[in-house]
Coordinates of N, CA and C in Angstrom, one line a residue:
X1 N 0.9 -1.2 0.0 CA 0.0 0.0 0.0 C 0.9 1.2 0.0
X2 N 0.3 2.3 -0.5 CA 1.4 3.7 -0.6 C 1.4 4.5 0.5
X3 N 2.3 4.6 1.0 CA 2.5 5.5 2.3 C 2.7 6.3 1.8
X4 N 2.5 7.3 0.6 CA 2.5 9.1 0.0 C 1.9 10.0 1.2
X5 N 1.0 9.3 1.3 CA 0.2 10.4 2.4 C 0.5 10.1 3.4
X6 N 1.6 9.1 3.9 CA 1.9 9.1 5.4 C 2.8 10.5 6.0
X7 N 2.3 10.4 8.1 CA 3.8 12.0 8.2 C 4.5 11.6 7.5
X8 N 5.5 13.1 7.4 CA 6.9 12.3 7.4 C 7.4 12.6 8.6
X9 N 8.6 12.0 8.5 CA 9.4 11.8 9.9 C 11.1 11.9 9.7
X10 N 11.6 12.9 10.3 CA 12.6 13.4 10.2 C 14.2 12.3 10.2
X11 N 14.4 12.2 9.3 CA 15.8 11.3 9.1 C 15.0 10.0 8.5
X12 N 14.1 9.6 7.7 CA 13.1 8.5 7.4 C 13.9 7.1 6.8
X13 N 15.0 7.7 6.9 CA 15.7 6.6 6.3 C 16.7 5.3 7.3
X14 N 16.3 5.8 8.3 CA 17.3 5.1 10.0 C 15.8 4.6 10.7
X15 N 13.9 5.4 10.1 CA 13.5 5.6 10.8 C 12.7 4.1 11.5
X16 N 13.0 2.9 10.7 CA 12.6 1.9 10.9 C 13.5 0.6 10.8
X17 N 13.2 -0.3 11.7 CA 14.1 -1.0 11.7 C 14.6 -1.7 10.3
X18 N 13.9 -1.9 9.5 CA 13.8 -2.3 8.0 C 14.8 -1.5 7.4
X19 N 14.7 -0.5 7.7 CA 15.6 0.4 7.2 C 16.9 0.4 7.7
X20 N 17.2 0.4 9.3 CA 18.1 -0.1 9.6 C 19.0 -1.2 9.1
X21 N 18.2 -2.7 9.1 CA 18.6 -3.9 8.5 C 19.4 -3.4 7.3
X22 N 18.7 -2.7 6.0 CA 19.2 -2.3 4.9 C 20.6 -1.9 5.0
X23 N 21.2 -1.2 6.3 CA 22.0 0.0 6.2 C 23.1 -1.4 6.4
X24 N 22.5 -2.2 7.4 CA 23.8 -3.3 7.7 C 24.0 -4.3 6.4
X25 N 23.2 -4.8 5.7 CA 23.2 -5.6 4.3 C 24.0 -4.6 3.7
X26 N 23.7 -3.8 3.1 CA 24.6 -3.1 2.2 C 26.6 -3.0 2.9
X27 N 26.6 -2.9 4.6 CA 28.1 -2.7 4.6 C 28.0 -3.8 4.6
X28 N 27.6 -4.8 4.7 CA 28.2 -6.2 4.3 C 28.9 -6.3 2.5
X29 N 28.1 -6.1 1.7 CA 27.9 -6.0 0.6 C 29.2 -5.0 0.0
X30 N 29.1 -3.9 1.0 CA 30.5 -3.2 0.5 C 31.7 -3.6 1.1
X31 N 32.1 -4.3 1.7 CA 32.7 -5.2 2.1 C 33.4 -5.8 0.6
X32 N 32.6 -6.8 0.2 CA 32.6 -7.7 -0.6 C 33.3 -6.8 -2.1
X33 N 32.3 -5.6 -1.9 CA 32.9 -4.7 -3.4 C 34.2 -4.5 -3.0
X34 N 34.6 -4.2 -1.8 CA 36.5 -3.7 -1.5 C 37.0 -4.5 -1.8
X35 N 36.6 -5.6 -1.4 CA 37.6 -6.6 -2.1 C 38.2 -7.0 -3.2
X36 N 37.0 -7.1 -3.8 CA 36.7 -7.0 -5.6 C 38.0 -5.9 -5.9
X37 N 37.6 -4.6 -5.4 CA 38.4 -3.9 -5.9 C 39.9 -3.7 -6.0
X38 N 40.0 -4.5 -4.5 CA 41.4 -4.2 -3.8 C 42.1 -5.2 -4.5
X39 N 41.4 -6.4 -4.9 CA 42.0 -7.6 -5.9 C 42.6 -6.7 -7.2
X40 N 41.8 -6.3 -7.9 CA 42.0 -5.5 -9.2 C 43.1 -4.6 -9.2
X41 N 43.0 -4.0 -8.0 CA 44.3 -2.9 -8.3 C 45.7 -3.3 -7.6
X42 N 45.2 -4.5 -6.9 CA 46.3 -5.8 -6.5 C 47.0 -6.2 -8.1
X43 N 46.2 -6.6 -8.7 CA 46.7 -7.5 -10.1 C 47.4 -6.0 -10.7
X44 N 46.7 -5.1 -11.3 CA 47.0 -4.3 -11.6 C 48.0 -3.4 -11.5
X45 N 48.8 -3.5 -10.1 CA 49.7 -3.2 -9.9 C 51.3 -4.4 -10.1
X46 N 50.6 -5.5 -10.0 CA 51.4 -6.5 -9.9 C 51.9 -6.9 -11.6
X47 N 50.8 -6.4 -12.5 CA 51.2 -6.5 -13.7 C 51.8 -5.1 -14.4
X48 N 52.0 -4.5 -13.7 CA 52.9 -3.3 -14.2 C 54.1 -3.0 -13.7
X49 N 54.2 -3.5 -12.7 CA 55.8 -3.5 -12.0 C 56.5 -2.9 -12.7
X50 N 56.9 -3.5 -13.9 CA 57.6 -2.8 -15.0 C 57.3 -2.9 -16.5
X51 N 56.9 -1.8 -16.8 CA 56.5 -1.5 -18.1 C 57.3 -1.1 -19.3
X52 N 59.0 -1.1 -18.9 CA 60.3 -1.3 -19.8 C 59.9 -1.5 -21.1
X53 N 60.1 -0.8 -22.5 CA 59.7 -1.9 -23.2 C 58.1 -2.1 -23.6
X54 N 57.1 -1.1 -22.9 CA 55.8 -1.7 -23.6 C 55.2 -0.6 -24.1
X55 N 55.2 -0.4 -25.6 CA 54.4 0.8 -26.4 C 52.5 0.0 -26.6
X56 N 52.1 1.0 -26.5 CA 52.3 2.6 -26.0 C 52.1 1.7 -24.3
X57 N 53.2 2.7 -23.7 CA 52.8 2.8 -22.3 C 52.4 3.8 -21.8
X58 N 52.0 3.8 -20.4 CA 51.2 4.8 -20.0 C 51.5 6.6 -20.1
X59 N 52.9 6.5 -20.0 CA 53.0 8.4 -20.5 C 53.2 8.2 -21.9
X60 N 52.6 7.7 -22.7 CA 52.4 8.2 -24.1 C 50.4 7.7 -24.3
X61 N 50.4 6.9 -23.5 CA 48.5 7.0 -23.7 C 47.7 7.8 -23.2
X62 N 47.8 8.1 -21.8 CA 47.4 8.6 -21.1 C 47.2 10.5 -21.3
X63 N 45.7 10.6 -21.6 CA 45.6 12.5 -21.7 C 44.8 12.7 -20.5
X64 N 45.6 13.2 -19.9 CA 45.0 13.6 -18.3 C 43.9 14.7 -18.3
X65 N 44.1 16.0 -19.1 CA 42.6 16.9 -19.6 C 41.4 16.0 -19.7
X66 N 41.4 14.6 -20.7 CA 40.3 14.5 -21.0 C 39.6 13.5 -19.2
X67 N 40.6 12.9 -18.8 CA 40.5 12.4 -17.3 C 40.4 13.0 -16.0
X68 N 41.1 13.9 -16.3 CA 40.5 15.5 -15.5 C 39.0 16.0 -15.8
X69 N 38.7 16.2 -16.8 CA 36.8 16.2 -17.1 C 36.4 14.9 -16.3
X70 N 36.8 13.8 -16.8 CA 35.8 12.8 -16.3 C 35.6 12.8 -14.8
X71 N 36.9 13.0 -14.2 CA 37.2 12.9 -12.8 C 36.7 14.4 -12.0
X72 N 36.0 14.9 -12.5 CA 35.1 16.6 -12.1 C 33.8 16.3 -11.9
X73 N 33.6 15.2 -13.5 CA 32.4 15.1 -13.7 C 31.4 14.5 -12.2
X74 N 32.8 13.3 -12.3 CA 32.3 12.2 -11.1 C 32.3 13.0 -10.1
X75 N 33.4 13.7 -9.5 CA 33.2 13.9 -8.0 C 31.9 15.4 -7.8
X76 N 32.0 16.0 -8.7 CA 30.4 17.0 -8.7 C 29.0 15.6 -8.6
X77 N 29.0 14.9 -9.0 CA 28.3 14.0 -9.0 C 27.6 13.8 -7.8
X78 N 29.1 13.5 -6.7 CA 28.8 13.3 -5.6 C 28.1 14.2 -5.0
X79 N 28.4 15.3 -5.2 CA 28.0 16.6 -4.3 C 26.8 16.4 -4.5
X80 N 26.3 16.1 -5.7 CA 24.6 16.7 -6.2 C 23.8 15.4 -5.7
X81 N 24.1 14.1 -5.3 CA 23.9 13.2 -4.8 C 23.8 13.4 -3.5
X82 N 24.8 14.1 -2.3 CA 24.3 14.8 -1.4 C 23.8 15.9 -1.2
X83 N 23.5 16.9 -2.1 CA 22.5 17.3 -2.0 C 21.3 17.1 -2.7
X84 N 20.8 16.4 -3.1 CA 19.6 15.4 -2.7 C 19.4 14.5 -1.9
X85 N 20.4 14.3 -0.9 CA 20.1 13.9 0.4 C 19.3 14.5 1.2
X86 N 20.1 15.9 1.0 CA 19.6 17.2 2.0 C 18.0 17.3 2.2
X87 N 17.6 17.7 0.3 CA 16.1 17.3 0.0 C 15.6 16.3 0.7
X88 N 15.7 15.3 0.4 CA 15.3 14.5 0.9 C 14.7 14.0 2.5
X89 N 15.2 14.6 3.3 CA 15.2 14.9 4.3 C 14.4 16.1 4.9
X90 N 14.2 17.2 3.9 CA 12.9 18.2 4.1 C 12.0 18.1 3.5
X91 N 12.2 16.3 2.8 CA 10.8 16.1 2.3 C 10.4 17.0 0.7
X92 N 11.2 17.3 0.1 CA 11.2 18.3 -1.2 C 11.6 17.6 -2.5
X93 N 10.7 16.5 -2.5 CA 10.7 15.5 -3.5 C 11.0 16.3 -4.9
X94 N 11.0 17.7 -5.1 CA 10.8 18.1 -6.4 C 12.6 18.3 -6.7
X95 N 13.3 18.7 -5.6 CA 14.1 19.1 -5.7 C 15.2 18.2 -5.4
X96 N 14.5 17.1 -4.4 CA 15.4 15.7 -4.6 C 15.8 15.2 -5.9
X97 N 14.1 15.2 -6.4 CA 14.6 14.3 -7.8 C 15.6 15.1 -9.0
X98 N 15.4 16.7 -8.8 CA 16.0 17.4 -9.5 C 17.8 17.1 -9.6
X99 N 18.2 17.0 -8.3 CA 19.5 16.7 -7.8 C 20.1 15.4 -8.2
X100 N 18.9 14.7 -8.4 CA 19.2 13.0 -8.4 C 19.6 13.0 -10.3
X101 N 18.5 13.6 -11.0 CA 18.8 13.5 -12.0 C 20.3 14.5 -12.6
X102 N 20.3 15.2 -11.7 CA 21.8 16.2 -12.5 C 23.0 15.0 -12.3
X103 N 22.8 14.2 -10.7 CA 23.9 12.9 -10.4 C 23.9 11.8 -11.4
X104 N 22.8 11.4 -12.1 CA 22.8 10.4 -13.0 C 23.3 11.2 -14.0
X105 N 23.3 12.3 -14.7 CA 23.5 12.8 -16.1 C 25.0 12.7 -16.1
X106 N 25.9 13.4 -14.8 CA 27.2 13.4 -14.4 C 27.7 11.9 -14.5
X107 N 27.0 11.2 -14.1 CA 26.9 10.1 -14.0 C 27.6 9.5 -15.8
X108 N 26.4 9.4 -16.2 CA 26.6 9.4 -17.8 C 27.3 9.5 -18.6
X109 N 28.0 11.0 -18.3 CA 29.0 12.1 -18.7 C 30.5 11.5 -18.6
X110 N 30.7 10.9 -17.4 CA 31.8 10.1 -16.9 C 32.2 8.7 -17.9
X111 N 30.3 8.1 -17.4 CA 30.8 6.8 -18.4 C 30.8 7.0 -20.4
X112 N 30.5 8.1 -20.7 CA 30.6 8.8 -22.0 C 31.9 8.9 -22.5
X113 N 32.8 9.7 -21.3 CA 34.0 9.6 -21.7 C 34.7 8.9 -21.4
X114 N 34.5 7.9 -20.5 CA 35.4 6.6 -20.2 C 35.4 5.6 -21.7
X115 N 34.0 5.6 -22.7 CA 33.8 4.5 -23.4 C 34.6 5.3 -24.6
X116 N 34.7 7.0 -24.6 CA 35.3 7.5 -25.7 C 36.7 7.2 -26.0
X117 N 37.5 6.9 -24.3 CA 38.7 7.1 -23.9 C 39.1 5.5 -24.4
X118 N 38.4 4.5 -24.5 CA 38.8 3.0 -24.8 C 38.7 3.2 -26.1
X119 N 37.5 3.5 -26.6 CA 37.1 3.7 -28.6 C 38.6 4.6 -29.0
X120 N 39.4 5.6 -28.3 CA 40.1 5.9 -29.1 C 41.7 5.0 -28.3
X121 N 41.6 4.4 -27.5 CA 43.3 3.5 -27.3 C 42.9 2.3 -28.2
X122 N 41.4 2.0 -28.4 CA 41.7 1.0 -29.3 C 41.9 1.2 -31.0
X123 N 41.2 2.4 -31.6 CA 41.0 2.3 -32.8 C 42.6 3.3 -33.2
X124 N 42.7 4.4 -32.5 CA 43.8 5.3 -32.9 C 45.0 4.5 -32.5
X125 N 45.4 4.2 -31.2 CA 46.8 3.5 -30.5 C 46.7 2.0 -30.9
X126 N 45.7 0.9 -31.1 CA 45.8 0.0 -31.3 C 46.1 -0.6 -30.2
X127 N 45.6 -0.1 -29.0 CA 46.0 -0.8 -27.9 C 44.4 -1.7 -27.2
X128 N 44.8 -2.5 -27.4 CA 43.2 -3.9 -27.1 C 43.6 -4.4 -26.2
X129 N 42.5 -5.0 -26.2 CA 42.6 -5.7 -24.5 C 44.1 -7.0 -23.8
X130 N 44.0 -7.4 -25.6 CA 44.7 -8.6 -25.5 C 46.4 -8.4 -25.9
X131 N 46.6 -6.8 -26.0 CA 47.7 -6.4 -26.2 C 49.3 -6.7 -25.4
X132 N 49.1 -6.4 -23.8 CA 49.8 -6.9 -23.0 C 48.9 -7.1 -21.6
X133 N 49.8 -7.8 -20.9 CA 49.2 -7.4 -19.4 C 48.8 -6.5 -19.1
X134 N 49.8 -5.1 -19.2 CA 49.1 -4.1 -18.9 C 47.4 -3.7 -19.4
X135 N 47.2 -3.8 -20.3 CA 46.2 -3.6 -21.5 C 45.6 -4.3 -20.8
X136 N 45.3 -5.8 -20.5 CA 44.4 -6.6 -19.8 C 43.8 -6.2 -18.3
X137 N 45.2 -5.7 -17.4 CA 44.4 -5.6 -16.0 C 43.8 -3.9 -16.3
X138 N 44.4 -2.8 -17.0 CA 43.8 -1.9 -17.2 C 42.5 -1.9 -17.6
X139 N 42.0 -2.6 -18.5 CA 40.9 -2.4 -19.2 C 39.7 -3.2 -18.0
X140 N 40.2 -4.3 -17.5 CA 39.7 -5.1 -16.2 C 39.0 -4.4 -15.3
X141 N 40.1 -3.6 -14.5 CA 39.9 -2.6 -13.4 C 39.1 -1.2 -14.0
X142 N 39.3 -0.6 -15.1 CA 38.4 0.4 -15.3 C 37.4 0.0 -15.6
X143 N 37.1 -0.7 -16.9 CA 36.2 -1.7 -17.1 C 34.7 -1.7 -16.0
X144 N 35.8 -2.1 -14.9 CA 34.4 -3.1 -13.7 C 34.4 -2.1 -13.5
X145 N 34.9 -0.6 -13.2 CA 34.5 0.8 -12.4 C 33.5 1.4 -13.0
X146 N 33.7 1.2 -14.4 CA 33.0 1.9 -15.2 C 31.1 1.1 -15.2
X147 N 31.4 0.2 -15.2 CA 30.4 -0.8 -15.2 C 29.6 -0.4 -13.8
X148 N 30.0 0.0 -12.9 CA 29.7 0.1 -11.3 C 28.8 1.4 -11.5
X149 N 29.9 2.7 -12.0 CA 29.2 4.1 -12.1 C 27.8 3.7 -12.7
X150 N 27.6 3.0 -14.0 CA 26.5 2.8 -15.3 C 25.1 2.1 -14.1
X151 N 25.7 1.0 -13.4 CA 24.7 0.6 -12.9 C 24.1 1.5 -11.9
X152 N 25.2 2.4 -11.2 CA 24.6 3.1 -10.1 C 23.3 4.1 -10.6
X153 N 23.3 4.8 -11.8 CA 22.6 5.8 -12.2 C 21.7 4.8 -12.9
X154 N 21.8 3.9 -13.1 CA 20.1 3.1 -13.2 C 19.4 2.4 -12.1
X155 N 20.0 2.4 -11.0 CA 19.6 2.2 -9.5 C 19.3 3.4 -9.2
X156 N 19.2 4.4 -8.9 CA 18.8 5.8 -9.1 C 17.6 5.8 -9.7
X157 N 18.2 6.2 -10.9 CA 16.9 6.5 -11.6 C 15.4 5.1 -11.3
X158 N 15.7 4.4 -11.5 CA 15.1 3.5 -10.8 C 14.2 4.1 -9.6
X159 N 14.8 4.4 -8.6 CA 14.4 4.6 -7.4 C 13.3 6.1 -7.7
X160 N 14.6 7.1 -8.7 CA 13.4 8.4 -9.0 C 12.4 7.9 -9.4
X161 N 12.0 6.7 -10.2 CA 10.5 6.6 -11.0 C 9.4 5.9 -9.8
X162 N 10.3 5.1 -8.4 CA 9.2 4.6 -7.8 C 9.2 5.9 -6.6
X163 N 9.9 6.9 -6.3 CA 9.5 8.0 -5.5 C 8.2 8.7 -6.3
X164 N 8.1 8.7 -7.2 CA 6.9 9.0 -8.5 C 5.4 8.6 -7.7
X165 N 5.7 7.6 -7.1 CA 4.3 6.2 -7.0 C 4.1 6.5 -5.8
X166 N 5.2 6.6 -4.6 CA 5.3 6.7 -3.4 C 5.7 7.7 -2.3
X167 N 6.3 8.7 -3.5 CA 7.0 9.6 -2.6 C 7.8 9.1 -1.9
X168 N 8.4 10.4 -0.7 CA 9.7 10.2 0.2 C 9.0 9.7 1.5
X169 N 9.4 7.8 1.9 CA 8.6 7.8 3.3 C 10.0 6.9 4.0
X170 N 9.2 6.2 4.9 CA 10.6 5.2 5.3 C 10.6 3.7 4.5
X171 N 9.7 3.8 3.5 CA 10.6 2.4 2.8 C 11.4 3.0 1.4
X172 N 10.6 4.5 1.0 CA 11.8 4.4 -0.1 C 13.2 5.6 0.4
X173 N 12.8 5.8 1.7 CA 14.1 6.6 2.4 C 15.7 6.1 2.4
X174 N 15.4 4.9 2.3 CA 16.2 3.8 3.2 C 17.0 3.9 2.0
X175 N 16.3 3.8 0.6 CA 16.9 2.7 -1.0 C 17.5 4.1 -1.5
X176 N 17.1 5.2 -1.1 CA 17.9 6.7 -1.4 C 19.2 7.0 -1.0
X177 N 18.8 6.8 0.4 CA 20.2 6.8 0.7 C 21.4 6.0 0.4
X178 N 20.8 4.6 0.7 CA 22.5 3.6 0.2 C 22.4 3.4 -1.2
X179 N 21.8 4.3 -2.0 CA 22.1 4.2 -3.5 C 23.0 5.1 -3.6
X180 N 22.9 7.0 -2.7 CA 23.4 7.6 -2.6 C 24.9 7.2 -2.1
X181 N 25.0 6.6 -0.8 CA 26.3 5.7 -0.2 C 27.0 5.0 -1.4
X182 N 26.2 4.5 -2.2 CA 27.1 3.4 -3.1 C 28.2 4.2 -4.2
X183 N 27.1 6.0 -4.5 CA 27.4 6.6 -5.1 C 29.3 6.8 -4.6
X184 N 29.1 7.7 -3.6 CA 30.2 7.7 -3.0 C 31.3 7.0 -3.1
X185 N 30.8 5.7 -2.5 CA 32.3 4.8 -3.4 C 32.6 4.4 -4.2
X186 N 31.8 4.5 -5.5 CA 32.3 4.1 -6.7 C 33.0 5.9 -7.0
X187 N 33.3 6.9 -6.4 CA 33.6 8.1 -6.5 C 35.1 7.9 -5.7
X188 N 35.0 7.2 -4.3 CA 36.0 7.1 -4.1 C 37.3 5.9 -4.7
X189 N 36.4 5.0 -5.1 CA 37.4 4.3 -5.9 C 37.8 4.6 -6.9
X190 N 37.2 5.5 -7.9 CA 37.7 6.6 -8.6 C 38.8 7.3 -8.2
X191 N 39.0 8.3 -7.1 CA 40.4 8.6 -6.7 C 41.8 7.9 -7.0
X192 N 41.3 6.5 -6.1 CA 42.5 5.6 -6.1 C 42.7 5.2 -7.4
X193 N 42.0 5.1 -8.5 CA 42.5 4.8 -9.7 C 43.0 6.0 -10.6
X194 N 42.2 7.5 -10.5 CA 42.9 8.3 -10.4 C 44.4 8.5 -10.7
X195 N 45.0 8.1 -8.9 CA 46.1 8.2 -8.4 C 46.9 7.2 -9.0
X196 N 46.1 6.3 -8.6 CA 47.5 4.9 -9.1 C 47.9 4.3 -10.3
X197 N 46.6 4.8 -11.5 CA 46.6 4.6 -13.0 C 47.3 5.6 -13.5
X198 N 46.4 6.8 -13.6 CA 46.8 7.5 -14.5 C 47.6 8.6 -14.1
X199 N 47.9 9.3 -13.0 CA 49.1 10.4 -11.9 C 50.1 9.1 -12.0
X200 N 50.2 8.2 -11.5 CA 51.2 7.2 -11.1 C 51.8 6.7 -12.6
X201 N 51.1 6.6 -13.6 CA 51.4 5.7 -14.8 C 52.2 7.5 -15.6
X202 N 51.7 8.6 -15.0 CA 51.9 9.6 -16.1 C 53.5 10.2 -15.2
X203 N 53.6 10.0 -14.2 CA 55.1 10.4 -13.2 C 56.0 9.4 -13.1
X204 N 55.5 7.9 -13.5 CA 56.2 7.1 -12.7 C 56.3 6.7 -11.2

């Protein structure tokens, strides 16, 4: 049944134990993603050790402007994701969803240029997946990141079409926020690849 017309109730997303439950399933769950991740840039580092010898390597592939946009795109993302938190919490469904949708577009924007950034190492540099190690755990590790951001802004938007039916109460409080949280880390895992791909691969 639609709780639209139910109060609301301030923090609606902690405000039931159901909601609660959620908060602990999901750090289980990110748990499981760190790992994933910490594997990837495990391999990823372990197959680069030394890149002596491997054209194109990373300071000749690598255009940090166009990765500097993507990496703006993403972390504004975040911001606009918490601020539709904010809404969300004064009950301003108009301006939640407004917020939500600017985080999915950013969203978009990111994986737009991430798929541009592969279309041109493969078609212009000829660098594929099956090129070297490097080429393999790169494409791997970005790959699944990129994969993570795509699903997150359809878990979103998702969530904007059933706030549509139901508005802001405590069952769809709960699915706002740790979609919002998930946001976040696929933003912070972003950093570290950031750092350790493309700063690390472009300085040595």
């Amino acid at each position: 049944m639609s709780n639209h017309s139910a109060p609301f109730v301030p923090h609606p997303e902690t405000a039931t134990l159901e909601g609660k439950n959620k908060f602990l399933a999901f750090w289980f769950f990110l748990g499981g993603e760190t790992v994933l991740f910490a594997c990837l840039f495990g391999t990823y580092l372990g197959l680069t050790r030394d890149l002596s010898g491997v054209e194109p390597g990373p300071d000749q592939l690598f255009e940090l402007p166009t990765i500097f946009a993507a990496t703006m795109a993403l972390l504004i993302s975040s911001l606009t994701s918490v601020l539709a938190i904010i809404q969300m919490r004064k009950n301003n469904m108009a301006k939640m969803q407004f917020w939500f949708w600017v985080t999915i577009l950013l969203g978009w924007v990111f994986v737009g240029l991430e798929v541009n950034e592969f279309y041109t190492y493969v078609t212009v540099e000829d660098f594929t997946y099956s090129s070297n190690a490097f080429a393999s755990s790169f494409y791997t590790l970005l790959g699944f990141h990129g994969g993570h951001v795509f699903f997150g802004t359809l878990w979103i938007l998702t969530l904007i079409l059933q706030t549509l039916k139901k508005g802001i109460n405590t069952t769809t409080a709960p699915k706002l926020y740790i979609a919002s949280l998930y946001w976040h880390f696929v933003d912070v895992v972003w950093v570290f690849i950031f750092t350790v791909v493309y700063l690390m691969g472009k300085v040595g």
